Coordinates of C-alpha atoms in Angstrom, one line a residue:
M1 CA 97.1 99.1 97.5
D2 CA 100.4 98.0 95.9
P3 CA 99.4 96.8 92.4
G4 CA 100.2 93.9 92.1
I5 CA 98.1 91.5 90.1
D6 CA 95.5 90.7 92.8
D7 CA 95.4 94.3 93.8
A8 CA 94.4 95.2 90.2
L9 CA 91.7 92.5 90.3
A10 CA 90.4 93.9 93.6
L11 CA 90.2 97.4 92.1
L12 CA 88.2 96.0 89.1
L13 CA 85.8 94.3 91.5
A14 CA 85.3 97.5 93.5
L15 CA 84.8 99.6 90.4
R16 CA 82.2 97.1 89.1
S17 CA 80.2 97.1 92.3
P18 CA 77.3 99.6 92.4
E19 CA 77.2 99.5 96.2
L20 CA 80.6 101.2 96.4
E21 CA 81.8 104.6 95.4
V22 CA 85.6 104.5 95.2
E23 CA 86.6 108.0 96.4
A24 CA 90.4 107.6 96.1
I25 CA 93.1 105.1 95.4
T26 CA 96.2 105.3 97.6
T27 CA 99.4 103.4 96.8
V28 CA 102.2 102.1 98.9
A29 CA 105.5 100.2 98.3
G30 CA 105.0 96.5 98.5
N31 CA 104.8 94.1 95.6
V32 CA 107.0 96.6 93.7
E33 CA 108.3 100.1 94.4
V34 CA 105.8 102.9 95.1
E35 CA 106.6 104.6 91.8
K36 CA 105.5 101.5 90.0
T37 CA 102.4 100.8 92.2
T38 CA 101.3 104.4 91.6
R39 CA 101.9 104.1 87.8
N40 CA 100.1 100.8 87.8
A41 CA 97.0 102.2 89.4
L42 CA 96.9 105.0 86.8
R43 CA 97.5 102.5 84.0
L44 CA 94.6 100.4 85.1
L45 CA 92.3 103.5 85.1
E46 CA 93.6 104.3 81.6
A47 CA 92.9 100.8 80.3
L48 CA 89.3 101.2 81.6
A49 CA 89.0 104.7 80.0
L50 CA 88.3 106.2 83.5
R51 CA 89.3 109.7 84.6
S52 CA 88.6 109.0 88.3
P53 CA 88.9 108.1 91.1
P54 CA 92.0 110.1 91.9
V55 CA 95.3 108.3 92.7
A56 CA 97.7 109.4 95.4
G57 CA 101.2 108.0 95.9
G58 CA 102.3 107.0 99.4
C59 CA 105.1 105.6 101.4
S60 CA 108.2 104.3 99.6
G61 CA 109.1 101.7 102.2
P62 CA 108.1 100.3 105.6
L63 CA 108.2 102.4 108.7
I64 CA 111.6 101.2 109.9
R65 CA 112.7 98.3 107.6
P66 CA 114.0 98.0 104.1
L67 CA 111.4 97.1 101.4
L68 CA 111.0 93.4 100.4
T69 CA 109.1 93.3 97.1
A70 CA 107.3 90.3 95.5
K71 CA 108.6 90.7 92.0
H72 CA 109.1 86.9 91.8
V73 CA 105.3 86.6 91.7
H74 CA 104.1 89.9 90.1
G75 CA 107.0 90.6 87.7
E76 CA 109.4 93.5 87.5
D77 CA 106.6 95.9 86.7
G78 CA 104.1 94.5 89.2
L79 CA 101.5 93.4 86.7
G80 CA 103.1 90.4 85.2
G81 CA 104.4 92.2 82.1
V82 CA 100.8 92.7 80.8
A83 CA 100.9 95.5 78.2
L84 CA 98.7 98.4 79.4
P85 CA 98.5 102.0 78.1
E86 CA 100.6 104.7 79.6
P87 CA 98.6 106.9 81.9
S88 CA 97.4 110.3 80.7
L89 CA 96.5 111.3 84.2
S90 CA 99.0 112.2 87.0
P91 CA 98.8 111.3 90.6
L92 CA 97.5 113.9 93.1
P93 CA 100.1 116.3 94.4
R94 CA 99.2 115.4 97.9
H95 CA 100.7 112.4 99.8
A96 CA 98.5 109.3 100.2
V97 CA 98.5 109.7 104.0
Q98 CA 96.9 113.2 103.7
V99 CA 94.4 112.0 101.1
M100 CA 93.5 109.0 103.3
A101 CA 92.9 111.3 106.3
E102 CA 90.7 113.6 104.2
V103 CA 88.5 110.8 102.8
V104 CA 88.3 108.7 106.0
G105 CA 87.5 111.8 108.0
R106 CA 84.2 112.0 106.0
G107 CA 83.2 108.6 107.2
A108 CA 84.5 106.3 104.4
S109 CA 85.4 102.7 104.7
V110 CA 89.0 101.6 103.9
V111 CA 90.1 98.5 102.1
C112 CA 93.9 97.8 102.5
T113 CA 95.4 95.3 100.1
G114 CA 99.1 96.0 100.6
P115 CA 101.4 96.6 103.5
L116 CA 99.8 98.8 106.2
T117 CA 102.5 101.6 106.1
N118 CA 100.2 104.4 104.9
L119 CA 97.4 103.6 107.3
A120 CA 99.8 103.4 110.3
L121 CA 101.4 106.7 109.4
A122 CA 97.9 108.2 108.9
L123 CA 97.0 107.0 112.4
L124 CA 100.1 108.7 113.8
L125 CA 99.7 112.0 112.0
H126 CA 95.9 112.3 111.7
P127 CA 94.4 110.2 114.6
R128 CA 91.2 112.3 114.8
E129 CA 90.3 112.0 111.1
L130 CA 91.1 108.2 111.1
R131 CA 88.6 107.7 113.9
G132 CA 85.9 108.6 111.4
A133 CA 86.5 105.3 109.5
R134 CA 83.2 103.3 109.0
E135 CA 85.1 100.0 108.6
V136 CA 88.7 99.0 107.8
V137 CA 89.1 95.8 105.9
V138 CA 92.7 94.5 105.8
M139 CA 94.0 91.7 103.5
G140 CA 96.7 90.4 105.7
G141 CA 97.8 87.9 108.2
A142 CA 97.8 84.1 108.7
Y143 CA 95.9 83.3 111.9
G144 CA 95.8 79.5 112.2
L145 CA 92.0 79.4 112.4
S146 CA 91.7 77.2 109.4
P147 CA 93.9 74.5 107.7
F148 CA 95.0 77.2 105.3
G149 CA 96.1 79.8 107.9
H150 CA 99.8 79.4 107.6
G151 CA 102.3 81.8 106.1
N152 CA 103.2 82.4 102.5
V153 CA 106.5 84.3 102.8
T154 CA 107.7 82.4 105.8
P155 CA 106.1 79.3 107.5
V156 CA 104.2 81.7 109.8
A157 CA 103.9 85.1 108.2
E158 CA 101.8 86.5 105.4
Y159 CA 103.4 88.9 102.9
N160 CA 101.6 92.2 103.7
V161 CA 102.2 91.9 107.4
Y162 CA 105.8 90.5 107.0
V163 CA 106.8 93.5 104.9
D164 CA 105.9 96.0 107.6
P165 CA 105.1 94.3 110.9
E166 CA 105.5 97.4 112.9
A167 CA 102.8 99.1 110.8
A168 CA 100.5 96.1 111.2
E169 CA 101.0 96.0 115.0
L170 CA 100.1 99.7 115.2
V171 CA 97.0 99.3 113.0
F172 CA 95.8 96.2 114.8
G173 CA 96.1 98.0 118.2
S174 CA 94.5 101.2 117.0
G175 CA 90.9 100.4 118.0
L176 CA 89.6 101.0 114.5
P177 CA 86.7 98.8 113.4
L178 CA 89.0 96.3 111.8
L179 CA 88.2 93.1 109.8
A180 CA 91.1 90.9 108.8
V181 CA 90.9 88.8 105.7
G182 CA 93.9 86.5 105.9
L183 CA 95.3 83.4 104.3
D184 CA 92.9 81.3 106.4
V185 CA 90.2 82.2 103.9
T186 CA 92.0 83.4 100.8
M187 CA 93.9 80.2 100.4
D188 CA 90.8 78.0 100.7
P189 CA 90.9 75.9 97.5
S190 CA 87.2 76.3 97.0
A191 CA 87.7 80.1 96.6
M192 CA 90.5 79.9 94.0
L193 CA 90.0 80.7 90.3
S194 CA 90.5 77.9 87.8
R195 CA 91.4 77.8 84.1
R196 CA 87.7 77.2 83.3
E197 CA 86.7 80.4 84.9
Y198 CA 89.5 82.2 83.2
V199 CA 88.0 81.1 79.9
K200 CA 84.6 82.6 81.0
L201 CA 86.2 85.9 81.8
K202 CA 88.1 86.0 78.5
R203 CA 84.9 85.4 76.6
A204 CA 82.6 87.7 78.6
G205 CA 83.0 90.8 76.5
T206 CA 83.3 93.5 79.2
R207 CA 86.4 95.6 79.4
E208 CA 86.9 94.6 83.0
A209 CA 86.6 90.9 82.4
E210 CA 89.0 91.1 79.4
L211 CA 91.5 93.0 81.5
A212 CA 91.2 90.5 84.4
A213 CA 91.8 87.6 82.1
R214 CA 95.0 89.2 80.8
L215 CA 96.2 89.8 84.3
L216 CA 95.4 86.3 85.5
R217 CA 97.0 84.4 82.6
P218 CA 100.6 84.6 83.8
L219 CA 99.7 83.3 87.3
L220 CA 97.4 80.5 85.9
E221 CA 100.2 79.4 83.6
R222 CA 102.5 79.0 86.6
F223 CA 100.2 77.8 89.3
D224 CA 97.1 76.3 87.5
R225 CA 94.8 77.9 90.1
V226 CA 94.9 81.4 91.5
A227 CA 94.1 82.6 95.0
L228 CA 92.2 85.9 94.8
H229 CA 93.6 87.4 98.0
D230 CA 92.8 91.1 97.5
P231 CA 89.5 90.7 95.7
M232 CA 88.3 88.8 98.8
A233 CA 88.9 91.8 101.0
V234 CA 86.6 93.8 98.7
A235 CA 84.1 91.0 98.8
A236 CA 84.1 91.1 102.6
L237 CA 82.9 94.7 102.4
L238 CA 80.3 93.8 99.7
D239 CA 78.8 90.7 101.2
P240 CA 79.7 89.9 104.8
S241 CA 77.3 86.8 104.6
L242 CA 80.0 85.0 102.6
F243 CA 82.2 84.7 105.7
R244 CA 82.2 83.3 109.2
V245 CA 83.9 85.8 111.4
G246 CA 85.2 85.6 115.0
R247 CA 86.7 88.0 117.4
Y248 CA 90.2 87.3 118.7
E249 CA 93.1 88.8 120.6
V250 CA 96.0 89.3 118.2
R251 CA 99.5 90.6 118.3
V252 CA 102.0 91.0 115.5
E253 CA 105.5 89.6 116.1
T254 CA 108.1 92.4 115.4
R255 CA 111.2 91.0 117.0
G256 CA 111.4 87.3 116.4
E257 CA 114.2 85.9 114.4
L258 CA 112.1 83.1 112.9
T259 CA 108.6 84.6 113.4
R260 CA 108.8 88.2 112.1
G261 CA 105.3 89.2 110.9
Q262 CA 103.5 86.3 112.6
T263 CA 99.9 87.3 113.6
V264 CA 99.7 85.5 117.0
V265 CA 96.2 84.7 118.1
D266 CA 95.2 83.9 121.7
R267 CA 92.5 81.3 121.7
R268 CA 93.0 80.1 125.3
G269 CA 90.2 82.0 127.0
F270 CA 92.3 82.8 130.0
S271 CA 95.5 84.5 131.1
L272 CA 98.1 83.5 133.6
P273 CA 98.8 85.6 136.7
G274 CA 101.1 88.5 135.8
E275 CA 100.9 87.8 132.1
E276 CA 101.4 90.8 129.9
W277 CA 99.7 89.6 126.7
R278 CA 97.6 92.7 126.0
G279 CA 96.3 91.4 122.6
H280 CA 94.4 93.6 120.2
R281 CA 90.8 92.3 119.8
I282 CA 89.8 92.4 116.1
K283 CA 87.5 90.6 113.8
I284 CA 89.0 87.8 111.7
C285 CA 87.5 85.8 108.8
E286 CA 87.6 82.1 109.7
E287 CA 85.7 80.5 106.8
V288 CA 84.5 81.6 103.4
D289 CA 81.8 80.4 101.1
G290 CA 84.2 79.8 98.3
E291 CA 81.7 79.2 95.6
G292 CA 79.7 82.2 96.5
F293 CA 82.8 84.4 96.5
R294 CA 83.9 83.2 93.1
Q295 CA 80.3 83.7 91.7
L296 CA 80.3 87.3 93.1
F297 CA 83.7 88.0 91.5
L298 CA 82.8 86.6 88.1
E299 CA 79.3 88.1 88.0
R300 CA 80.5 91.6 88.7
L301 CA 83.4 91.6 86.2
M302 CA 81.4 89.8 83.5
G303 CA 78.4 92.1 83.8

C-alpha cells in the first residue's frame, strides 16, 4: 500500500474484519514517497493503539521510471494533513519484498492498493514463494467494461498502473490467481460515500469510524462524494458476492506516447492469423453492488 487516504481506509476495513488476519503491511512509493507511506502506516497503527501488524518499507520508485506522486489529491504528507500521533514503533529491518515473500510463501492472500513495484520485484526475486499466494487482489486499471472504466490520471490509464506500468505488466502476466478491482467498479456512483454517511461515521463512536471520518473530510469538502477505491479491493476479498466478475485477456501498455499504463482488454473472441497478442487472462470486476459495498464498509467501521 501507499497511504494515501483511501489506502488508510482500506487498512481500517481490513483490521475491522474478523475474517481477515493482517499478517503484514508492506509499503511502496506512490501517492507520496516511500518514507512517508511507511510512516503513515505506522501512524495509523499508533492512532488505533495497535502494536501489530508489522510494517515493512519497500521500493522507493517504479522499476525503471521516475516516481509520479498524487500529492495534489492526498496532500504533501499523504493523509490530507490530518493530525495523527507520531509512531512509537519502527518498521521492520527487512525490505518489504522479503517480508512479502515470507508471508505469501505460507499461503496468504495479498491485497495491493498501490503501484505494483514491490509485488513485481518479489516475483523476480522470489518466484517460488510467490506461487504460494492464495489470491492476489489488485486495485488498479481501467478496463472499459462499464461506463466508468476510463482513466483518472490520463484518459485511458488508472493511477496505480500508470505509475509503474512495467510492474503491472509483469504481475498481470505472472499466472498468479489475480483479481483486478479497477475504476470500472470503484467509480460507480452507487458505491461512493456521501456527506450523509460521513456524518454517520463521525457519530459512530468507534476509534476506526472517527479516524475514517477525519480522513474523509478533506476529500468530501473538495469533491462532495468520495470513491472508495482501495477499500473496495479489501471488500472483494471479504465478500465476492458483491461483484460480477469476468475473465479477460489483458495487456498493459508500456511504450505508448498517449497510452502509457492503459490496461488493454481483448473482448473480440478471436485472433487474426499471425497476430501476436498474447494477452494475460485475469479476473476483472465488471459490476459492483454499490449499496451492499457501502453497507459493508460502514458496518465494519462503525461496529
